[in-house]
């Protein structure tokens, strides 16, 4: 049988009921979560499905190959789970598992760390503290903020401060690794805000000090936002200033003309 290239409509109206397709389950449901409609290759088989109720009040559809939770069906149709790599659970805002109305359902992030935790261990073995201290095997790692430039025989401040650490590879040999402190603070969920709705999320240091990594100083913003653009301007000025200070007694040092 030839495969149909017919585009599936997002919404259809059947018996005066507006029904939206769930891309995950391939079943239609109305916004109120009270009517469910299944379409088949043979249109004569299309029909409304019966909604069943569990002992706890939650509702489901008895379809093959396995039952479909009604709340997940409604949420997928009207407010799909974010695809940002995080883990979510679906909650009913009013606590009523039988109320599957679209505006009563919300995807809540399952956070990896307790919100009150002041030290959080990452998958790479590093521990991150709320004040921006990075620990490896309980020892604080120095944050690299400037490096030597052998080409100009000078020191220069760097845009992305980082830490260095060592890990064994699969062959049992040690490898040197680096990680930006901003990235580590983000991985430890210390950066305030929700970046999932942003096009180009960036970490803003609220006090404009790019070397202050305390969690209270960090939040997610759009790259194009005025506050982030101002932060980057100030950051460049501070980097240039620090670079000059590092080379104050170097007679051969000078910043590039555009700086």
PDB file of C-alpha atoms in Angstrom:
ATOM      1  CA  UNK A   1       0.000   0.000   0.000  1.00  0.00           C
ATOM      2  CA  UNK A   2       1.359   3.417  -0.941  1.00  0.00           C
ATOM      3  CA  UNK A   3       2.205   5.704   1.952  1.00  0.00           C
ATOM      4  CA  UNK A   4      -0.070   8.725   2.255  1.00  0.00           C
ATOM      5  CA  UNK A   5       1.579  12.151   2.172  1.00  0.00           C
ATOM      6  CA  UNK A   6      -1.588  13.899   3.318  1.00  0.00           C
ATOM      7  CA  UNK A   7      -0.852  16.495   5.984  1.00  0.00           C
ATOM      8  CA  UNK A   8      -2.638  15.859   9.263  1.00  0.00           C
ATOM      9  CA  UNK A   9      -4.657  18.842  10.474  1.00  0.00           C
ATOM     10  CA  UNK A  10      -3.784  20.080  13.950  1.00  0.00           C
ATOM     11  CA  UNK A  11      -7.424  20.731  14.868  1.00  0.00           C
ATOM     12  CA  UNK A  12     -10.640  19.262  13.503  1.00  0.00           C
ATOM     13  CA  UNK A  13     -14.287  19.596  14.523  1.00  0.00           C
ATOM     14  CA  UNK A  14     -16.408  16.484  15.015  1.00  0.00           C
ATOM     15  CA  UNK A  15     -19.984  16.713  16.298  1.00  0.00           C
ATOM     16  CA  UNK A  16     -19.358  20.361  17.269  1.00  0.00           C
ATOM     17  CA  UNK A  17     -16.326  19.347  19.361  1.00  0.00           C
ATOM     18  CA  UNK A  18     -12.929  20.874  18.502  1.00  0.00           C
ATOM     19  CA  UNK A  19     -10.261  18.197  18.793  1.00  0.00           C
ATOM     20  CA  UNK A  20      -6.488  18.557  18.632  1.00  0.00           C
ATOM     21  CA  UNK A  21      -4.058  15.824  17.653  1.00  0.00           C
ATOM     22  CA  UNK A  22      -1.437  14.536  20.087  1.00  0.00           C
ATOM     23  CA  UNK A  23       1.705  13.901  18.063  1.00  0.00           C
ATOM     24  CA  UNK A  24       2.976  11.470  20.672  1.00  0.00           C
ATOM     25  CA  UNK A  25      -0.123   9.270  20.808  1.00  0.00           C
ATOM     26  CA  UNK A  26      -1.809   9.976  17.455  1.00  0.00           C
ATOM     27  CA  UNK A  27      -5.151  10.515  19.205  1.00  0.00           C
ATOM     28  CA  UNK A  28      -7.284  13.661  19.300  1.00  0.00           C
ATOM     29  CA  UNK A  29      -8.677  15.291  22.426  1.00  0.00           C
ATOM     30  CA  UNK A  30     -10.583  18.446  23.261  1.00  0.00           C
ATOM     31  CA  UNK A  31      -9.176  21.265  25.434  1.00  0.00           C
ATOM     32  CA  UNK A  32     -11.419  20.324  28.368  1.00  0.00           C
ATOM     33  CA  UNK A  33     -10.141  16.739  28.380  1.00  0.00           C
ATOM     34  CA  UNK A  34     -13.657  15.325  28.194  1.00  0.00           C
ATOM     35  CA  UNK A  35     -13.840  14.004  24.618  1.00  0.00           C
ATOM     36  CA  UNK A  36     -11.320  11.786  22.854  1.00  0.00           C
ATOM     37  CA  UNK A  37     -11.396  10.824  19.191  1.00  0.00           C
ATOM     38  CA  UNK A  38      -9.362   8.227  17.302  1.00  0.00           C
ATOM     39  CA  UNK A  39      -8.884   8.160  13.549  1.00  0.00           C
ATOM     40  CA  UNK A  40      -8.135   5.058  11.498  1.00  0.00           C
ATOM     41  CA  UNK A  41      -6.943   4.374   7.962  1.00  0.00           C
ATOM     42  CA  UNK A  42     -10.506   3.335   7.239  1.00  0.00           C
ATOM     43  CA  UNK A  43     -12.496   6.472   8.009  1.00  0.00           C
ATOM     44  CA  UNK A  44     -15.643   4.472   8.753  1.00  0.00           C
ATOM     45  CA  UNK A  45     -13.868   3.230  11.879  1.00  0.00           C
ATOM     46  CA  UNK A  46     -13.205   6.727  13.266  1.00  0.00           C
ATOM     47  CA  UNK A  47     -14.909   7.125  16.619  1.00  0.00           C
ATOM     48  CA  UNK A  48     -15.000   8.761  20.035  1.00  0.00           C
ATOM     49  CA  UNK A  49     -13.298   6.676  22.720  1.00  0.00           C
ATOM     50  CA  UNK A  50     -14.554   5.885  26.181  1.00  0.00           C
ATOM     51  CA  UNK A  51     -12.674   7.533  29.048  1.00  0.00           C
ATOM     52  CA  UNK A  52     -12.027   5.256  32.033  1.00  0.00           C
ATOM     53  CA  UNK A  53     -11.301   6.234  35.644  1.00  0.00           C
ATOM     54  CA  UNK A  54      -8.757   4.689  38.017  1.00  0.00           C
ATOM     55  CA  UNK A  55      -9.349   4.248  41.742  1.00  0.00           C
ATOM     56  CA  UNK A  56      -7.305   7.397  42.491  1.00  0.00           C
ATOM     57  CA  UNK A  57      -9.471   9.492  40.173  1.00  0.00           C
ATOM     58  CA  UNK A  58      -6.971   9.687  37.317  1.00  0.00           C
ATOM     59  CA  UNK A  59      -8.313   8.922  33.854  1.00  0.00           C
ATOM     60  CA  UNK A  60      -7.084   6.789  30.990  1.00  0.00           C
ATOM     61  CA  UNK A  61      -7.931   5.354  27.586  1.00  0.00           C
ATOM     62  CA  UNK A  62      -8.038   1.614  27.044  1.00  0.00           C
ATOM     63  CA  UNK A  63      -6.211   1.405  23.712  1.00  0.00           C
ATOM     64  CA  UNK A  64      -3.591  -0.909  22.274  1.00  0.00           C
ATOM     65  CA  UNK A  65      -0.727  -1.547  22.735  1.00  0.00           C
ATOM     66  CA  UNK A  66      -1.083   0.023  26.203  1.00  0.00           C
ATOM     67  CA  UNK A  67      -3.336   2.372  28.123  1.00  0.00           C
ATOM     68  CA  UNK A  68      -2.893   6.110  27.542  1.00  0.00           C
ATOM     69  CA  UNK A  69      -3.147   8.502  30.534  1.00  0.00           C
ATOM     70  CA  UNK A  70      -5.700  11.175  29.652  1.00  0.00           C
ATOM     71  CA  UNK A  71      -3.750  13.983  31.310  1.00  0.00           C
ATOM     72  CA  UNK A  72      -0.623  13.176  29.283  1.00  0.00           C
ATOM     73  CA  UNK A  73      -2.706  13.078  26.104  1.00  0.00           C
ATOM     74  CA  UNK A  74      -4.189  16.526  26.773  1.00  0.00           C
ATOM     75  CA  UNK A  75      -0.833  18.007  27.775  1.00  0.00           C
ATOM     76  CA  UNK A  76       0.917  16.633  24.700  1.00  0.00           C
ATOM     77  CA  UNK A  77      -1.772  18.078  22.447  1.00  0.00           C
ATOM     78  CA  UNK A  78      -2.023  21.545  24.007  1.00  0.00           C
ATOM     79  CA  UNK A  79       1.192  22.080  25.974  1.00  0.00           C
ATOM     80  CA  UNK A  80       3.884  19.517  25.071  1.00  0.00           C
ATOM     81  CA  UNK A  81       6.671  18.727  27.498  1.00  0.00           C
ATOM     82  CA  UNK A  82       9.745  20.940  26.904  1.00  0.00           C
ATOM     83  CA  UNK A  83      12.502  19.228  24.955  1.00  0.00           C
ATOM     84  CA  UNK A  84      15.492  20.754  26.704  1.00  0.00           C
ATOM     85  CA  UNK A  85      17.114  17.640  28.142  1.00  0.00           C
ATOM     86  CA  UNK A  86      15.626  18.139  31.595  1.00  0.00           C
ATOM     87  CA  UNK A  87      13.325  15.744  33.431  1.00  0.00           C
ATOM     88  CA  UNK A  88       9.699  16.754  33.997  1.00  0.00           C
ATOM     89  CA  UNK A  89       6.584  15.405  35.663  1.00  0.00           C
ATOM     90  CA  UNK A  90       3.026  16.387  34.802  1.00  0.00           C
ATOM     91  CA  UNK A  91       1.058  17.930  37.648  1.00  0.00           C
ATOM     92  CA  UNK A  92      -2.581  18.928  38.124  1.00  0.00           C
ATOM     93  CA  UNK A  93      -2.568  22.469  39.502  1.00  0.00           C
ATOM     94  CA  UNK A  94      -5.712  21.960  41.600  1.00  0.00           C
ATOM     95  CA  UNK A  95      -4.625  18.528  42.848  1.00  0.00           C
ATOM     96  CA  UNK A  96      -7.619  16.841  41.196  1.00  0.00           C
ATOM     97  CA  UNK A  97      -6.271  13.968  39.062  1.00  0.00           C
ATOM     98  CA  UNK A  98      -9.602  13.784  37.285  1.00  0.00           C
ATOM     99  CA  UNK A  99      -9.446  17.386  36.076  1.00  0.00           C
ATOM    100  CA  UNK A 100      -7.605  17.054  32.777  1.00  0.00           C
ATOM    101  CA  UNK A 101      -8.485  20.472  31.414  1.00  0.00           C
ATOM    102  CA  UNK A 102      -5.497  21.849  29.508  1.00  0.00           C
ATOM    103  CA  UNK A 103      -5.031  24.911  31.731  1.00  0.00           C
ATOM    104  CA  UNK A 104      -4.975  22.678  34.827  1.00  0.00           C
ATOM    105  CA  UNK A 105      -1.929  20.753  33.620  1.00  0.00           C
ATOM    106  CA  UNK A 106       1.656  21.877  34.003  1.00  0.00           C
ATOM    107  CA  UNK A 107       5.045  20.301  33.342  1.00  0.00           C
ATOM    108  CA  UNK A 108       7.151  20.690  36.469  1.00  0.00           C
ATOM    109  CA  UNK A 109      10.887  20.243  36.281  1.00  0.00           C
ATOM    110  CA  UNK A 110      12.299  17.479  38.450  1.00  0.00           C
ATOM    111  CA  UNK A 111      15.395  19.146  39.768  1.00  0.00           C
ATOM    112  CA  UNK A 112      18.502  17.067  40.213  1.00  0.00           C
ATOM    113  CA  UNK A 113      19.519  18.946  43.341  1.00  0.00           C
ATOM    114  CA  UNK A 114      17.673  20.198  46.390  1.00  0.00           C
ATOM    115  CA  UNK A 115      17.063  23.959  46.088  1.00  0.00           C
ATOM    116  CA  UNK A 116      18.656  24.518  49.503  1.00  0.00           C
ATOM    117  CA  UNK A 117      21.825  22.525  48.747  1.00  0.00           C
ATOM    118  CA  UNK A 118      24.896  24.757  49.048  1.00  0.00           C
ATOM    119  CA  UNK A 119      27.204  22.139  47.507  1.00  0.00           C
ATOM    120  CA  UNK A 120      26.280  19.987  44.521  1.00  0.00           C
ATOM    121  CA  UNK A 121      28.194  17.140  42.905  1.00  0.00           C
ATOM    122  CA  UNK A 122      28.260  16.970  39.105  1.00  0.00           C
ATOM    123  CA  UNK A 123      28.475  13.903  36.888  1.00  0.00           C
ATOM    124  CA  UNK A 124      32.150  14.674  36.176  1.00  0.00           C
ATOM    125  CA  UNK A 125      32.959  14.298  39.881  1.00  0.00           C
ATOM    126  CA  UNK A 126      33.483  17.989  40.567  1.00  0.00           C
ATOM    127  CA  UNK A 127      31.598  19.613  43.429  1.00  0.00           C
ATOM    128  CA  UNK A 128      30.217  23.111  42.996  1.00  0.00           C
ATOM    129  CA  UNK A 129      29.497  25.399  45.938  1.00  0.00           C
ATOM    130  CA  UNK A 130      26.933  28.163  46.004  1.00  0.00           C
ATOM    131  CA  UNK A 131      29.673  30.807  46.244  1.00  0.00           C
ATOM    132  CA  UNK A 132      31.314  29.619  43.014  1.00  0.00           C
ATOM    133  CA  UNK A 133      34.044  27.503  44.594  1.00  0.00           C
ATOM    134  CA  UNK A 134      34.846  24.368  42.573  1.00  0.00           C
ATOM    135  CA  UNK A 135      36.086  21.306  44.463  1.00  0.00           C
ATOM    136  CA  UNK A 136      37.800  18.186  43.198  1.00  0.00           C
ATOM    137  CA  UNK A 137      38.302  15.442  45.763  1.00  0.00           C
ATOM    138  CA  UNK A 138      37.381  17.985  48.458  1.00  0.00           C
ATOM    139  CA  UNK A 139      40.131  20.397  47.394  1.00  0.00           C
ATOM    140  CA  UNK A 140      39.299  23.808  45.955  1.00  0.00           C
ATOM    141  CA  UNK A 141      40.512  24.249  42.389  1.00  0.00           C
ATOM    142  CA  UNK A 142      42.100  27.569  41.424  1.00  0.00           C
ATOM    143  CA  UNK A 143      40.023  29.533  38.940  1.00  0.00           C
ATOM    144  CA  UNK A 144      42.174  30.527  35.984  1.00  0.00           C
ATOM    145  CA  UNK A 145      41.467  34.146  35.063  1.00  0.00           C
ATOM    146  CA  UNK A 146      44.626  34.984  33.134  1.00  0.00           C
ATOM    147  CA  UNK A 147      47.159  33.088  31.045  1.00  0.00           C
ATOM    148  CA  UNK A 148      50.561  33.708  29.522  1.00  0.00           C
ATOM    149  CA  UNK A 149      50.907  34.550  25.841  1.00  0.00           C
ATOM    150  CA  UNK A 150      54.251  33.256  24.581  1.00  0.00           C
ATOM    151  CA  UNK A 151      53.871  35.000  21.221  1.00  0.00           C
ATOM    152  CA  UNK A 152      53.896  38.436  22.848  1.00  0.00           C
ATOM    153  CA  UNK A 153      55.760  37.469  26.026  1.00  0.00           C
ATOM    154  CA  UNK A 154      52.913  38.877  28.091  1.00  0.00           C
ATOM    155  CA  UNK A 155      49.985  37.960  30.311  1.00  0.00           C
ATOM    156  CA  UNK A 156      46.370  38.378  29.298  1.00  0.00           C
ATOM    157  CA  UNK A 157      43.044  38.173  31.093  1.00  0.00           C
ATOM    158  CA  UNK A 158      40.690  35.617  29.550  1.00  0.00           C
ATOM    159  CA  UNK A 159      37.020  35.957  28.687  1.00  0.00           C
ATOM    160  CA  UNK A 160      35.927  32.629  30.192  1.00  0.00           C
ATOM    161  CA  UNK A 161      37.546  31.817  33.568  1.00  0.00           C
ATOM    162  CA  UNK A 162      37.952  28.073  34.042  1.00  0.00           C
ATOM    163  CA  UNK A 163      39.260  25.312  36.272  1.00  0.00           C
ATOM    164  CA  UNK A 164      41.561  22.439  35.325  1.00  0.00           C
ATOM    165  CA  UNK A 165      41.356  18.886  36.612  1.00  0.00           C
ATOM    166  CA  UNK A 166      42.427  15.368  35.649  1.00  0.00           C
ATOM    167  CA  UNK A 167      40.420  12.240  34.940  1.00  0.00           C
ATOM    168  CA  UNK A 168      41.276   8.711  33.852  1.00  0.00           C
ATOM    169  CA  UNK A 169      40.199   7.751  30.348  1.00  0.00           C
ATOM    170  CA  UNK A 170      38.949   4.321  29.300  1.00  0.00           C
ATOM    171  CA  UNK A 171      42.532   3.134  28.806  1.00  0.00           C
ATOM    172  CA  UNK A 172      43.469   4.015  32.376  1.00  0.00           C
ATOM    173  CA  UNK A 173      45.553   7.046  31.460  1.00  0.00           C
ATOM    174  CA  UNK A 174      45.050  10.472  33.000  1.00  0.00           C
ATOM    175  CA  UNK A 175      43.802  13.296  30.807  1.00  0.00           C
ATOM    176  CA  UNK A 176      43.812  17.016  31.523  1.00  0.00           C
ATOM    177  CA  UNK A 177      40.366  18.600  31.354  1.00  0.00           C
ATOM    178  CA  UNK A 178      39.036  22.125  31.698  1.00  0.00           C
ATOM    179  CA  UNK A 179      35.592  23.541  32.430  1.00  0.00           C
ATOM    180  CA  UNK A 180      34.261  27.106  32.355  1.00  0.00           C
ATOM    181  CA  UNK A 181      33.023  28.186  35.770  1.00  0.00           C
ATOM    182  CA  UNK A 182      29.822  29.656  34.306  1.00  0.00           C
ATOM    183  CA  UNK A 183      29.081  26.275  32.715  1.00  0.00           C
ATOM    184  CA  UNK A 184      29.705  24.461  35.988  1.00  0.00           C
ATOM    185  CA  UNK A 185      27.406  26.813  37.897  1.00  0.00           C
ATOM    186  CA  UNK A 186      24.723  26.226  35.267  1.00  0.00           C
ATOM    187  CA  UNK A 187      25.182  22.446  35.413  1.00  0.00           C
ATOM    188  CA  UNK A 188      24.775  22.617  39.195  1.00  0.00           C
ATOM    189  CA  UNK A 189      21.472  24.487  38.662  1.00  0.00           C
ATOM    190  CA  UNK A 190      22.708  27.583  40.464  1.00  0.00           C
ATOM    191  CA  UNK A 191      21.808  29.994  37.647  1.00  0.00           C
ATOM    192  CA  UNK A 192      18.448  31.637  38.307  1.00  0.00           C
ATOM    193  CA  UNK A 193      15.673  31.609  35.709  1.00  0.00           C
ATOM    194  CA  UNK A 194      14.279  29.329  33.010  1.00  0.00           C
ATOM    195  CA  UNK A 195      16.348  29.193  29.835  1.00  0.00           C
ATOM    196  CA  UNK A 196      14.076  26.695  28.062  1.00  0.00           C
ATOM    197  CA  UNK A 197      11.986  29.475  26.497  1.00  0.00           C
ATOM    198  CA  UNK A 198      14.994  31.522  25.353  1.00  0.00           C
ATOM    199  CA  UNK A 199      16.459  31.495  21.855  1.00  0.00           C
ATOM    200  CA  UNK A 200      20.068  32.187  22.874  1.00  0.00           C
ATOM    201  CA  UNK A 201      20.320  31.918  26.676  1.00  0.00           C
ATOM    202  CA  UNK A 202      23.385  33.387  28.330  1.00  0.00           C
ATOM    203  CA  UNK A 203      24.585  33.624  31.945  1.00  0.00           C
ATOM    204  CA  UNK A 204      24.451  37.184  33.233  1.00  0.00           C
ATOM    205  CA  UNK A 205      26.517  38.353  36.209  1.00  0.00           C
ATOM    206  CA  UNK A 206      24.044  40.775  37.735  1.00  0.00           C
ATOM    207  CA  UNK A 207      26.622  43.014  39.404  1.00  0.00           C
ATOM    208  CA  UNK A 208      28.564  43.203  36.100  1.00  0.00           C
ATOM    209  CA  UNK A 209      31.606  41.501  37.676  1.00  0.00           C
ATOM    210  CA  UNK A 210      32.502  38.568  35.436  1.00  0.00           C
ATOM    211  CA  UNK A 211      34.741  37.134  38.168  1.00  0.00           C
ATOM    212  CA  UNK A 212      31.947  36.938  40.774  1.00  0.00           C
ATOM    213  CA  UNK A 213      30.426  33.465  40.451  1.00  0.00           C
ATOM    214  CA  UNK A 214      28.162  33.437  43.500  1.00  0.00           C
ATOM    215  CA  UNK A 215      24.781  31.890  42.691  1.00  0.00           C
ATOM    216  CA  UNK A 216      22.958  35.034  43.821  1.00  0.00           C
ATOM    217  CA  UNK A 217      24.829  36.931  41.112  1.00  0.00           C
ATOM    218  CA  UNK A 218      23.858  34.676  38.198  1.00  0.00           C
ATOM    219  CA  UNK A 219      20.738  34.507  36.059  1.00  0.00           C
ATOM    220  CA  UNK A 220      19.687  33.407  32.572  1.00  0.00           C
ATOM    221  CA  UNK A 221      18.978  36.136  30.026  1.00  0.00           C
ATOM    222  CA  UNK A 222      18.672  36.418  26.267  1.00  0.00           C
ATOM    223  CA  UNK A 223      21.906  37.207  24.484  1.00  0.00           C
ATOM    224  CA  UNK A 224      20.166  40.108  22.723  1.00  0.00           C
ATOM    225  CA  UNK A 225      18.843  41.680  25.936  1.00  0.00           C
ATOM    226  CA  UNK A 226      20.125  45.186  26.797  1.00  0.00           C
ATOM    227  CA  UNK A 227      21.365  44.042  30.204  1.00  0.00           C
ATOM    228  CA  UNK A 228      23.470  41.272  28.688  1.00  0.00           C
ATOM    229  CA  UNK A 229      24.888  43.586  26.038  1.00  0.00           C
ATOM    230  CA  UNK A 230      25.829  46.064  28.780  1.00  0.00           C
ATOM    231  CA  UNK A 231      27.403  43.244  30.779  1.00  0.00           C
ATOM    232  CA  UNK A 232      29.521  42.147  27.811  1.00  0.00           C
ATOM    233  CA  UNK A 233      30.633  45.733  27.232  1.00  0.00           C
ATOM    234  CA  UNK A 234      31.670  46.088  30.871  1.00  0.00           C
ATOM    235  CA  UNK A 235      33.312  42.670  30.788  1.00  0.00           C
ATOM    236  CA  UNK A 236      35.490  43.621  27.832  1.00  0.00           C
ATOM    237  CA  UNK A 237      36.516  46.834  29.570  1.00  0.00           C
ATOM    238  CA  UNK A 238      37.407  44.919  32.742  1.00  0.00           C
ATOM    239  CA  UNK A 239      39.399  42.320  30.792  1.00  0.00           C
ATOM    240  CA  UNK A 240      41.378  45.052  29.033  1.00  0.00           C
ATOM    241  CA  UNK A 241      41.990  46.797  32.356  1.00  0.00           C
ATOM    242  CA  UNK A 242      43.192  43.603  34.040  1.00  0.00           C
ATOM    243  CA  UNK A 243      45.424  42.763  31.085  1.00  0.00           C
ATOM    244  CA  UNK A 244      47.066  46.183  31.358  1.00  0.00           C
ATOM    245  CA  UNK A 245      47.588  45.716  35.099  1.00  0.00           C
ATOM    246  CA  UNK A 246      49.185  42.317  34.527  1.00  0.00           C
ATOM    247  CA  UNK A 247      51.684  43.867  32.125  1.00  0.00           C
ATOM    248  CA  UNK A 248      52.323  47.228  33.773  1.00  0.00           C
ATOM    249  CA  UNK A 249      56.098  46.659  33.835  1.00  0.00           C
ATOM    250  CA  UNK A 250      56.361  45.007  30.417  1.00  0.00           C
ATOM    251  CA  UNK A 251      57.903  47.562  28.014  1.00  0.00           C
ATOM    252  CA  UNK A 252      56.947  45.493  24.972  1.00  0.00           C
ATOM    253  CA  UNK A 253      53.272  45.167  25.844  1.00  0.00           C
ATOM    254  CA  UNK A 254      50.413  47.013  24.226  1.00  0.00           C
ATOM    255  CA  UNK A 255      46.777  46.156  23.563  1.00  0.00           C
ATOM    256  CA  UNK A 256      45.677  45.658  19.950  1.00  0.00           C
ATOM    257  CA  UNK A 257      44.607  48.886  18.250  1.00  0.00           C
ATOM    258  CA  UNK A 258      40.913  47.959  18.416  1.00  0.00           C
ATOM    259  CA  UNK A 259      41.119  47.627  22.191  1.00  0.00           C
TER     260      UNK A 259
END
